[in-house]
Short mmCIF file of C-alpha atoms and ligand atoms in Angstrom, two decimals:
data_model
loop_
_atom_site.label_atom_id
_atom_site.label_comp_id
_atom_site.label_asym_id
_atom_site.label_seq_id
_atom_site.Cartn_x
_atom_site.Cartn_y
_atom_site.Cartn_z
CA UNK A 17 -20.36 297.78 -113.24
CA UNK A 18 -22.24 298.87 -116.35
CA UNK A 19 -23.58 302.42 -116.41
CA UNK A 20 -26.20 304.12 -118.56
CA UNK A 21 -25.82 307.86 -119.01
CA UNK A 22 -28.83 309.78 -120.32
CA UNK A 23 -28.20 312.91 -122.38
CA UNK A 24 -26.25 314.28 -125.32
CA UNK A 25 -24.75 317.64 -124.38
CA UNK A 26 -21.37 318.97 -123.33
CA UNK A 27 -22.34 318.26 -119.73
CA UNK A 28 -22.88 314.60 -120.53
CA UNK A 29 -19.62 314.41 -122.49
CA UNK A 30 -17.79 315.70 -119.41
CA UNK A 31 -19.61 313.14 -117.22
CA UNK A 32 -18.77 310.34 -119.66
CA UNK A 33 -15.12 311.39 -119.74
CA UNK A 34 -14.96 311.29 -115.94
CA UNK A 35 -17.00 308.11 -115.47
CA UNK A 36 -14.71 306.37 -117.98
CA UNK A 37 -11.80 306.92 -115.57
CA UNK A 38 -13.43 304.87 -112.83
CA UNK A 39 -11.81 301.54 -112.04
CA UNK A 40 -15.22 300.18 -111.20
CA UNK A 41 -16.64 300.87 -114.64
CA UNK A 42 -17.48 297.90 -116.83
CA UNK A 43 -19.23 299.24 -119.86
CA UNK A 44 -20.60 302.75 -120.30
CA UNK A 45 -23.64 303.34 -122.49
CA UNK A 46 -24.89 306.78 -123.50
CA UNK A 47 -28.40 307.49 -124.75
CA UNK A 48 -28.38 309.12 -127.19
CA UNK A 49 -24.90 310.58 -126.59
CA UNK A 50 -22.91 312.47 -129.22
CA UNK A 51 -19.86 311.78 -131.41
CA UNK A 52 -17.49 313.05 -128.69
CA UNK A 53 -19.00 310.72 -126.12
CA UNK A 54 -18.48 307.78 -128.46
CA UNK A 55 -14.84 307.76 -127.34
CA UNK A 56 -15.92 306.75 -123.85
CA UNK A 57 -19.28 305.09 -124.29
CA UNK A 58 -21.32 302.96 -126.62
CA UNK A 59 -24.05 305.18 -128.04
CA UNK A 60 -27.53 303.71 -127.92
CA UNK A 61 -30.70 304.88 -129.56
CA UNK A 62 -32.95 304.80 -126.53
CA UNK A 63 -35.87 307.18 -126.18
CA UNK A 64 -35.58 308.57 -122.64
CA UNK A 65 -39.28 309.49 -122.67
CA UNK A 66 -40.09 305.77 -123.02
CA UNK A 67 -39.42 304.72 -119.43
CA UNK A 68 -40.39 301.10 -120.10
CA UNK A 69 -37.78 300.89 -122.86
CA UNK A 70 -35.11 302.36 -120.57
CA UNK A 71 -35.94 299.83 -117.85
CA UNK A 72 -35.85 296.95 -120.34
CA UNK A 73 -32.48 298.12 -121.64
CA UNK A 74 -31.10 298.28 -118.09
CA UNK A 75 -32.21 294.71 -117.42
CA UNK A 76 -30.80 293.39 -120.69
CA UNK A 77 -27.42 295.07 -120.25
CA UNK A 78 -27.10 294.54 -116.52
CA UNK A 79 -26.94 298.27 -115.75
CA UNK A 80 -25.89 298.95 -112.14
CA UNK A 81 -26.37 302.72 -112.25
CA UNK A 82 -28.28 305.18 -114.41
CA UNK A 83 -27.01 308.76 -114.48
CA UNK A 84 -29.54 311.29 -115.73
CA UNK A 85 -27.85 314.42 -117.14
CA UNK A 86 -30.60 316.84 -118.23
CA UNK A 87 -33.62 318.19 -116.40
CA UNK A 88 -36.42 317.10 -118.73
CA UNK A 89 -36.26 313.35 -117.92
CA UNK A 90 -35.99 314.20 -114.20
CA UNK A 91 -39.08 316.37 -114.29
CA UNK A 92 -40.83 313.62 -116.29
CA UNK A 93 -40.19 311.10 -113.48
CA UNK A 94 -37.69 308.75 -115.16
CA UNK A 95 -35.80 308.37 -111.87
CA UNK A 96 -39.01 307.30 -110.07
CA UNK A 97 -39.77 304.59 -112.59
CA UNK A 98 -36.18 303.29 -112.48
CA UNK A 99 -36.19 303.17 -108.67
CA UNK A 100 -39.53 301.42 -108.75
CA UNK A 101 -37.81 298.79 -110.92
CA UNK A 102 -34.94 298.54 -108.37
CA UNK A 103 -32.39 300.14 -110.69
CA UNK A 104 -30.04 302.53 -108.85
CA UNK A 105 -30.21 306.03 -110.29
CA UNK A 106 -28.33 309.27 -109.80
CA UNK A 107 -30.92 312.02 -110.13
CA UNK A 108 -34.03 313.13 -108.26
CA UNK A 109 -37.56 311.85 -108.78
CA UNK A 110 -40.32 313.99 -110.19
CA UNK A 111 -41.42 315.45 -106.86
CA UNK A 112 -37.88 316.49 -105.86
CA UNK A 113 -37.10 317.78 -109.36
CA UNK A 114 -39.78 320.43 -108.76
CA UNK A 115 -36.96 322.37 -107.11
CA UNK A 116 -35.99 323.11 -110.71
CA UNK A 117 -39.28 322.51 -112.48
CA UNK A 118 -41.36 324.99 -110.50
CA UNK A 119 -40.00 328.29 -109.27
CA UNK A 120 -43.15 328.79 -107.18
CA UNK A 121 -42.59 325.45 -105.43
CA UNK A 122 -39.03 326.44 -104.53
CA UNK A 123 -40.00 329.91 -103.34
CA UNK A 124 -42.71 328.47 -101.07
CA UNK A 125 -40.22 325.95 -99.67
CA UNK A 126 -37.78 328.80 -98.96
CA UNK A 127 -40.47 330.63 -97.03
CA UNK A 128 -41.37 327.55 -94.98
CA UNK A 129 -37.75 326.67 -94.21
CA UNK A 130 -36.54 330.25 -93.65
CA UNK A 131 -34.09 330.10 -96.58
CA UNK A 132 -32.70 333.45 -97.74
CA UNK A 133 -34.07 334.36 -101.19
CA UNK A 134 -35.62 337.37 -102.96
CA UNK A 135 -39.03 338.50 -101.70
CA UNK A 136 -41.78 337.31 -104.06
CA UNK A 137 -45.42 336.76 -104.86
CA UNK A 138 -46.97 334.12 -107.11
CA UNK A 139 -49.72 334.92 -109.60
CA UNK A 140 -51.86 332.52 -111.61
CA UNK A 141 -52.32 334.82 -114.57
CA UNK A 142 -51.47 338.22 -116.01
CA UNK A 143 -54.39 340.01 -114.35
CA UNK A 144 -53.48 338.80 -110.88
CA UNK A 145 -49.81 339.63 -111.55
CA UNK A 146 -50.64 343.21 -112.62
CA UNK A 147 -52.51 343.75 -109.40
CA UNK A 148 -49.54 342.45 -107.39
CA UNK A 149 -46.73 344.34 -109.17
CA UNK A 150 -47.18 347.65 -107.39
CA UNK A 151 -45.32 347.10 -104.08
CA UNK A 152 -42.15 345.82 -105.77
CA UNK A 153 -40.65 349.05 -107.08
CA UNK A 154 -38.01 348.85 -109.84
CA UNK A 155 -36.20 346.96 -111.15
CA UNK A 156 -38.52 344.01 -110.69
CA UNK A 157 -37.99 340.41 -111.79
CA UNK A 158 -40.75 338.48 -113.57
CA UNK A 159 -40.43 334.74 -114.12
CA UNK A 160 -42.49 332.05 -115.77
CA UNK A 161 -43.20 329.39 -113.14
CA UNK A 162 -42.18 326.31 -115.15
CA UNK A 163 -39.10 325.07 -117.03
CA UNK A 164 -38.02 327.70 -119.55
CA UNK A 165 -34.39 326.84 -120.41
CA UNK A 166 -33.16 330.12 -118.91
CA UNK A 167 -35.43 332.17 -121.13
CA UNK A 168 -38.35 332.68 -118.78
CA UNK A 169 -36.90 335.61 -116.80
CA UNK A 170 -37.41 339.34 -117.41
CA UNK A 171 -35.66 341.99 -115.35
CA UNK A 172 -37.90 345.01 -115.91
CA UNK A 173 -36.35 348.42 -115.43
CA UNK A 174 -39.52 350.43 -116.06
CA UNK A 175 -43.22 350.06 -115.28
CA UNK A 176 -43.92 349.73 -118.99
CA UNK A 177 -41.46 346.81 -119.24
CA UNK A 178 -42.86 345.06 -116.21
CA UNK A 179 -46.42 345.36 -117.54
CA UNK A 180 -45.35 344.13 -120.94
CA UNK A 181 -43.57 341.12 -119.41
CA UNK A 182 -46.61 340.23 -117.36
CA UNK A 183 -49.03 340.62 -120.27
CA UNK A 184 -46.76 338.54 -122.51
CA UNK A 185 -46.87 335.56 -120.15
CA UNK A 186 -49.15 332.61 -120.62
CA UNK A 187 -49.37 330.71 -117.39
CA UNK A 188 -48.44 331.16 -113.74
CA UNK A 189 -45.80 333.72 -112.80
CA UNK A 190 -43.48 334.55 -109.95
CA UNK A 191 -42.74 338.23 -109.29
CA UNK A 192 -39.54 338.85 -107.37
CA UNK A 193 -37.60 341.58 -105.68
CA UNK A 194 -34.42 342.45 -107.62
CA UNK A 195 -31.27 341.29 -105.81
CA UNK A 196 -27.99 343.15 -106.16
CA UNK A 197 -24.65 341.41 -106.05
CA UNK A 198 -22.44 338.98 -107.94
CA UNK A 199 -23.74 335.57 -108.97
CA UNK A 200 -22.04 332.26 -108.22
CA UNK A 201 -23.09 328.64 -108.51
CA UNK A 202 -22.60 326.10 -105.75
CA UNK A 203 -23.00 322.37 -106.34
CA UNK A 204 -23.79 319.78 -103.70
CA UNK A 205 -24.25 316.04 -103.93
CA UNK A 206 -26.80 314.35 -101.74
CA UNK A 207 -28.22 310.89 -101.16
CA UNK A 208 -31.35 312.46 -99.67
CA UNK A 209 -29.87 312.88 -96.20
CA UNK A 210 -26.14 313.52 -96.30
CA UNK A 211 -24.96 316.61 -98.19
CA UNK A 212 -21.43 317.21 -99.50
CA UNK A 213 -20.24 320.31 -101.33
CA UNK A 214 -19.14 319.54 -104.87
CA UNK A 215 -17.43 322.66 -106.14
CA UNK A 216 -18.37 326.11 -107.33
CA UNK A 217 -18.38 327.88 -110.68
CA UNK A 218 -19.33 331.08 -112.40
CA UNK A 219 -21.29 330.97 -115.65
CA UNK A 220 -21.51 333.57 -118.45
CA UNK A 221 -25.14 333.59 -119.53
CA UNK A 222 -25.22 336.48 -122.02
CA UNK A 223 -24.26 335.76 -125.60
CA UNK A 224 -21.89 338.71 -126.09
CA UNK A 225 -18.61 339.97 -124.68
CA UNK A 226 -18.99 342.20 -121.63
CA UNK A 227 -22.18 340.32 -120.68
CA UNK A 228 -24.26 341.89 -123.44
CA UNK A 229 -27.04 340.55 -125.65
CA UNK A 230 -29.66 337.90 -124.97
CA UNK A 231 -29.43 335.13 -122.38
CA UNK A 232 -28.16 331.70 -123.42
CA UNK A 233 -27.75 328.36 -121.67
CA UNK A 234 -24.19 329.51 -120.86
CA UNK A 235 -21.30 330.65 -123.09
CA UNK A 236 -18.49 329.71 -120.75
CA UNK A 237 -17.62 329.10 -117.12
CA UNK A 238 -14.80 328.72 -114.69
CA UNK A 239 -14.30 326.90 -111.44
CA UNK A 240 -13.79 327.56 -108.60
CA UNK A 241 -15.70 330.81 -108.18
CA UNK A 242 -13.37 332.54 -105.76
CA UNK A 243 -16.00 335.20 -104.91
CA UNK A 244 -17.71 332.38 -103.08
CA UNK A 245 -15.17 332.33 -100.26
CA UNK A 246 -14.99 329.28 -97.96
CA UNK A 247 -16.94 331.29 -95.39
CA UNK A 248 -19.72 332.20 -97.84
CA UNK A 249 -19.80 328.61 -99.09
CA UNK A 250 -20.31 327.35 -95.55
CA UNK A 251 -23.09 329.88 -95.04
CA UNK A 252 -24.79 328.81 -98.29
CA UNK A 253 -24.59 325.15 -97.31
CA UNK A 254 -25.88 325.76 -93.80
CA UNK A 255 -28.59 328.32 -94.60
CA UNK A 256 -29.72 327.26 -98.08
CA UNK A 257 -28.76 323.78 -99.29
CA UNK A 258 -28.93 321.73 -96.08
CA UNK A 259 -32.35 323.07 -95.02
CA UNK A 260 -33.63 322.36 -98.53
CA UNK A 261 -32.46 318.75 -98.47
CA UNK A 262 -33.96 318.35 -94.97
CA UNK A 263 -37.29 319.82 -96.06
CA UNK A 264 -37.44 317.51 -99.09
CA UNK A 265 -36.70 314.46 -96.92
CA UNK A 266 -39.30 315.48 -94.35
CA UNK A 267 -41.88 315.85 -97.11
CA UNK A 268 -41.21 312.24 -98.09
CA UNK A 269 -39.68 313.30 -101.41
CA UNK A 270 -35.92 313.09 -100.78
CA UNK A 271 -33.63 314.72 -103.31
CA UNK A 272 -31.00 312.33 -104.65
CA UNK A 273 -28.41 313.64 -107.07
CA UNK A 274 -26.75 316.98 -107.56
CA UNK A 275 -28.37 320.14 -106.32
CA UNK A 276 -27.11 323.20 -108.16
CA UNK A 277 -27.79 326.43 -106.31
CA UNK A 278 -27.68 329.67 -108.28
CA UNK A 279 -26.71 332.21 -105.62
CA UNK A 280 -26.64 335.98 -105.44
CA UNK A 281 -23.89 337.15 -103.11
CA UNK A 282 -25.66 340.13 -101.57
CA UNK A 283 -24.48 342.43 -98.81
CA UNK A 284 -26.62 340.41 -96.42
CA UNK A 285 -24.96 337.16 -97.52
CA UNK A 286 -25.77 334.50 -100.12
CA UNK A 287 -29.39 334.34 -101.29
CA UNK A 288 -30.91 331.67 -103.47
CA UNK A 289 -31.85 332.76 -107.00
CA UNK A 290 -32.84 329.35 -108.27
CA UNK A 291 -32.16 325.65 -108.02
CA UNK A 292 -31.36 323.21 -110.75
CA UNK A 293 -31.78 319.50 -110.17
CA UNK A 294 -28.74 318.53 -112.31
CA UNK A 295 -25.25 319.68 -113.18
CA UNK A 296 -24.89 322.96 -115.03
CA UNK A 297 -23.91 323.07 -118.66
CA UNK A 298 -21.14 324.31 -119.14
CA UNK A 299 -20.35 324.30 -115.39
CA UNK A 300 -19.98 320.52 -115.44
CA UNK A 301 -17.23 320.89 -118.03
CA UNK A 302 -15.13 322.80 -115.48
CA UNK A 303 -16.05 320.76 -112.41
CA UNK A 304 -15.15 317.36 -113.84
CA UNK A 305 -11.54 318.19 -114.75
CA UNK A 306 -10.96 319.48 -111.20
CA UNK A 307 -12.66 316.60 -109.37
CA UNK A 308 -9.98 314.18 -108.18
CA UNK A 309 -12.06 311.22 -107.03
CA UNK A 310 -14.01 308.36 -108.56
CA UNK A 311 -17.24 309.80 -109.97
CA UNK A 312 -18.92 306.43 -110.41
CA UNK A 313 -18.30 305.47 -106.80
CA UNK A 314 -19.62 308.82 -105.58
CA UNK A 315 -22.75 308.76 -107.75
CA UNK A 316 -23.47 305.17 -106.74
CA UNK A 317 -23.14 306.13 -103.07
CA UNK A 318 -25.73 308.88 -103.66
CA UNK A 319 -28.05 306.45 -105.40
CA UNK A 320 -27.69 303.87 -102.61
CA UNK A 321 -27.87 306.22 -99.62
CA UNK A 322 -24.26 305.65 -98.56
CA UNK A 323 -22.77 309.09 -99.07
CA UNK A 324 -21.87 309.44 -95.37
CA UNK A 325 -19.48 306.47 -95.68
CA UNK A 326 -17.29 308.14 -98.30
CA UNK A 327 -14.53 310.70 -97.77
CA UNK A 328 -15.44 314.25 -98.82
CA UNK A 329 -14.93 314.89 -102.55
CA UNK A 330 -11.62 316.56 -103.35
CA UNK A 331 -10.90 319.07 -106.08
CA UNK A 332 -7.65 320.28 -107.58
CA UNK A 333 -6.59 323.76 -106.48
CA UNK A 334 -6.18 324.73 -110.13
CA UNK A 335 -8.70 326.81 -112.06
CA UNK A 336 -10.55 325.24 -114.96
CA UNK A 337 -12.09 327.49 -117.59
CA UNK A 338 -14.30 326.54 -120.51
CA UNK A 339 -15.20 328.48 -123.64
CA UNK A 340 -18.32 327.49 -125.54
CA UNK A 341 -18.18 327.53 -129.33
CA UNK A 342 -21.71 328.07 -130.57
CA UNK A 343 -23.22 327.94 -134.05
CA UNK A 344 -23.98 331.34 -135.57
CA UNK A 345 -27.53 332.37 -134.82
CA UNK A 346 -27.52 330.95 -131.26
CA UNK A 347 -29.40 331.57 -128.96
CA UNK A 348 -31.87 332.06 -131.82
CA UNK A 349 -32.12 329.43 -134.53
CA UNK A 350 -28.56 328.14 -135.05
CA UNK A 351 -26.99 327.59 -138.48
CA UNK A 352 -26.21 323.91 -138.51
CA UNK A 353 -24.13 321.81 -140.86
CA UNK A 354 -20.86 323.79 -140.79
CA UNK A 355 -17.78 321.56 -140.61
CA UNK A 356 -15.55 321.49 -137.51
CA UNK A 357 -11.85 320.69 -137.67
CA UNK A 358 -8.89 320.85 -135.33
CA UNK A 359 -10.22 319.20 -132.17
CA UNK A 360 -7.12 317.01 -132.02
CA UNK A 361 -4.86 320.05 -132.39
CA UNK A 362 -6.76 321.80 -129.58
CA UNK A 363 -6.35 318.75 -127.34
CA UNK A 364 -2.68 318.51 -128.26
CA UNK A 365 -2.39 322.04 -126.85
CA UNK A 366 -3.47 320.59 -123.50
CA UNK A 367 -7.20 321.36 -123.59
CA UNK A 368 -10.19 319.06 -123.27
CA UNK A 369 -12.78 319.52 -125.98
CA UNK A 370 -16.24 318.44 -124.91
CA UNK A 371 -18.77 318.06 -127.69
CA UNK A 372 -22.42 319.09 -127.51
CA UNK A 373 -24.29 319.92 -130.73
CA UNK A 374 -22.20 317.87 -133.14
CA UNK A 375 -22.98 315.19 -135.69
CA UNK A 376 -20.95 312.98 -137.99
CA UNK A 377 -21.74 313.16 -141.68
CA UNK A 378 -19.67 310.36 -143.13
CA UNK A 379 -16.45 310.96 -141.22
CA UNK A 380 -16.81 314.72 -141.11
CA UNK A 381 -17.85 316.36 -137.86
CA UNK A 382 -20.43 319.13 -138.35
CA UNK A 383 -22.42 321.49 -136.15
CA UNK A 384 -25.84 320.15 -135.25
CA UNK A 385 -27.08 322.43 -132.49
CA UNK A 386 -26.74 325.78 -130.74
CA UNK A 387 -23.87 325.10 -128.39
CA UNK A 388 -21.42 322.94 -130.30
CA UNK A 389 -18.17 322.53 -128.32
CA UNK A 390 -16.87 323.44 -124.87
CA UNK A 391 -13.11 323.93 -124.89
CA UNK A 392 -11.71 323.52 -121.39
CA UNK A 393 -8.26 324.24 -120.02
CA UNK A 394 -6.68 324.45 -116.59
CA UNK A 395 -4.07 326.63 -114.98
CA UNK A 396 -2.80 327.99 -111.67
CA UNK A 397 -4.79 331.22 -112.17
CA UNK A 398 -7.87 332.22 -114.14
CA UNK A 399 -5.74 334.31 -116.46
CA UNK A 400 -3.57 331.28 -117.16
CA UNK A 401 -6.51 328.95 -117.76
CA UNK A 402 -8.12 331.61 -119.96
CA UNK A 403 -5.02 331.92 -122.14
CA UNK A 404 -4.72 328.17 -122.46
CA UNK A 405 -8.40 327.79 -123.37
CA UNK A 406 -8.27 330.48 -126.08
CA UNK A 407 -5.01 329.07 -127.47
CA UNK A 408 -6.87 325.78 -127.93
CA UNK A 409 -9.99 327.52 -129.30
CA UNK A 410 -7.84 329.18 -131.94
CA UNK A 411 -6.65 325.79 -133.17
CA UNK A 412 -10.20 324.82 -134.02
CA UNK A 413 -11.54 325.72 -137.40
CA UNK A 414 -15.30 326.21 -137.32
CA UNK A 415 -16.30 328.94 -139.74
CA UNK A 416 -19.97 328.59 -138.85
CA UNK A 417 -19.33 329.27 -135.19
CA UNK A 418 -18.47 331.98 -132.68
CA UNK A 419 -17.47 332.32 -129.05
CA UNK A 420 -17.10 334.98 -126.39
CA UNK A 421 -13.50 336.17 -126.01
CA UNK A 422 -13.78 337.26 -122.39
CA UNK A 423 -14.77 334.20 -120.37
CA UNK A 424 -13.51 334.68 -116.82
CA UNK A 425 -13.26 338.47 -117.11
CA UNK A 426 -14.47 339.33 -113.62
CA UNK A 427 -11.92 337.09 -111.99
CA UNK A 428 -9.14 338.10 -114.38
CA UNK A 429 -9.79 341.74 -113.43
CA UNK A 430 -9.57 340.83 -109.75
CA UNK A 431 -6.34 338.90 -110.32
CA UNK A 432 -4.90 341.88 -112.19
CA UNK A 433 -5.82 344.12 -109.29
CA UNK A 434 -4.24 341.85 -106.74
CA UNK A 435 -1.17 341.34 -108.92
CA UNK A 436 -1.47 337.53 -109.17
CA UNK A 437 -1.12 336.62 -112.81
P1 AMP B 10 -33.16 332.09 -113.19
O1 AMP B 10 -33.71 331.43 -114.42
O2 AMP B 10 -34.11 332.16 -112.04
O3 AMP B 10 -31.81 331.58 -112.82
O4 AMP B 10 -32.82 333.58 -113.64
C1 AMP B 10 -31.96 333.84 -114.70
C2 AMP B 10 -31.07 335.01 -114.38
O5 AMP B 10 -31.84 336.16 -114.06
C3 AMP B 10 -30.20 334.78 -113.14
O6 AMP B 10 -29.05 334.09 -113.46
C4 AMP B 10 -29.96 336.19 -112.70
O7 AMP B 10 -28.92 336.77 -113.47
C5 AMP B 10 -31.22 336.90 -113.02
N1 AMP B 10 -32.11 336.94 -111.85
C6 AMP B 10 -33.06 336.04 -111.54
N2 AMP B 10 -33.70 336.39 -110.40
C7 AMP B 10 -33.14 337.53 -109.97
C8 AMP B 10 -33.37 338.42 -108.86
N3 AMP B 10 -34.34 338.18 -107.96
N4 AMP B 10 -32.60 339.51 -108.75
C9 AMP B 10 -31.64 339.78 -109.67
N5 AMP B 10 -31.39 339.01 -110.73
C10 AMP B 10 -32.13 337.89 -110.90
N1 LIG B 11 -25.37 327.08 -117.31
C1 LIG B 11 -26.63 327.20 -116.70
C2 LIG B 11 -27.37 325.96 -116.54
O1 LIG B 11 -26.90 324.88 -116.78
O2 LIG B 11 -28.52 326.04 -116.10
#
């Protein structure tokens, strides 16, 4: 079967790497892809915002499944138009992608379905928000309602900060109670009805060591997130993810694809912080190496409503850890154009190097975006995987880049405490 994968980041490179291992795969196309993905896929210049062109391409190349990596084409309804044209697609339609695209939509659904989440109010503009801030106390969380690439959230510690955040917003807001606890991400695949857990991970959103500095799309991750114990995972599935999938189906807008729940593990149990309608980046780069099954078969079963017929997805017991190499300047304007060498040497050390913001100039690989590479390694413990990942990172020469040196620190500290190194 021929597959078209939409996207060009490290997440999509990891998906391409895994899809390429499927025995059922004929030809893999990636639009637009990146130089790393070219090892597994033919790169095609298709504009994903031109749905007609995507459909025409699928017909010409006999595409049996389209996998949509990033959120923007989901929110724009690419999956709806493909389904309308009878092309199987892994990824939710526009209405279901609102779980990511509108925080207010998700919060209202949580209220209706009794899903544990932070208390909140919605406000249409700054004036309404100011009037509604009072009962929340401090800290208080202020979020832009729409897609904001992780940058639309302010945790205000003072009244002055909360007022500033509200006044600085243009558009609808959600004001939320501040939740205390540790964060973990839980992934679930669904065909709209059946739900199967698909691994957990912990991201590192801040740019600097020790979780300092501004928020990014994610500077590193590891999987599994052991803080999300099997018991907590069951609770999150039962109380958060399953009722969400049910509510979407009942509304006539079933969610098909991967639902990524950002959870806060509070003293009262897991609470939903946010949903994403796609795999995380860089979480996908640690899930794929641990997943032991056939990704194509599983995604196709989601697209065709047959997930219940498949055995539950299995993951290796090992820990995978990924370190993101970013271009200097990220998460602000990145310095692009710096040469990258040593990927082969890093892979020879046993790591997987997934490419994101890279570009070939002649036959030289150079940085072309904020997050440039995700260097992933595995091991029996987090400490082990961490060492292996940084050993590989240190074989890469990328003078225009930087990375955090402490990915996995929470879990490493716990391992040190429990004596399992
Ligand atoms: P979001 O874009 O909703 O995932 O928020 C980004 C980050 O802000 C999350 O990963 C959390 O670290 C933090 N955050 C969001 N909402 C809350 C909340 N209600 N309480 C505490 N932290 C939050
Ligand atoms: N790493 C966070 C995200 O993909 O949203």
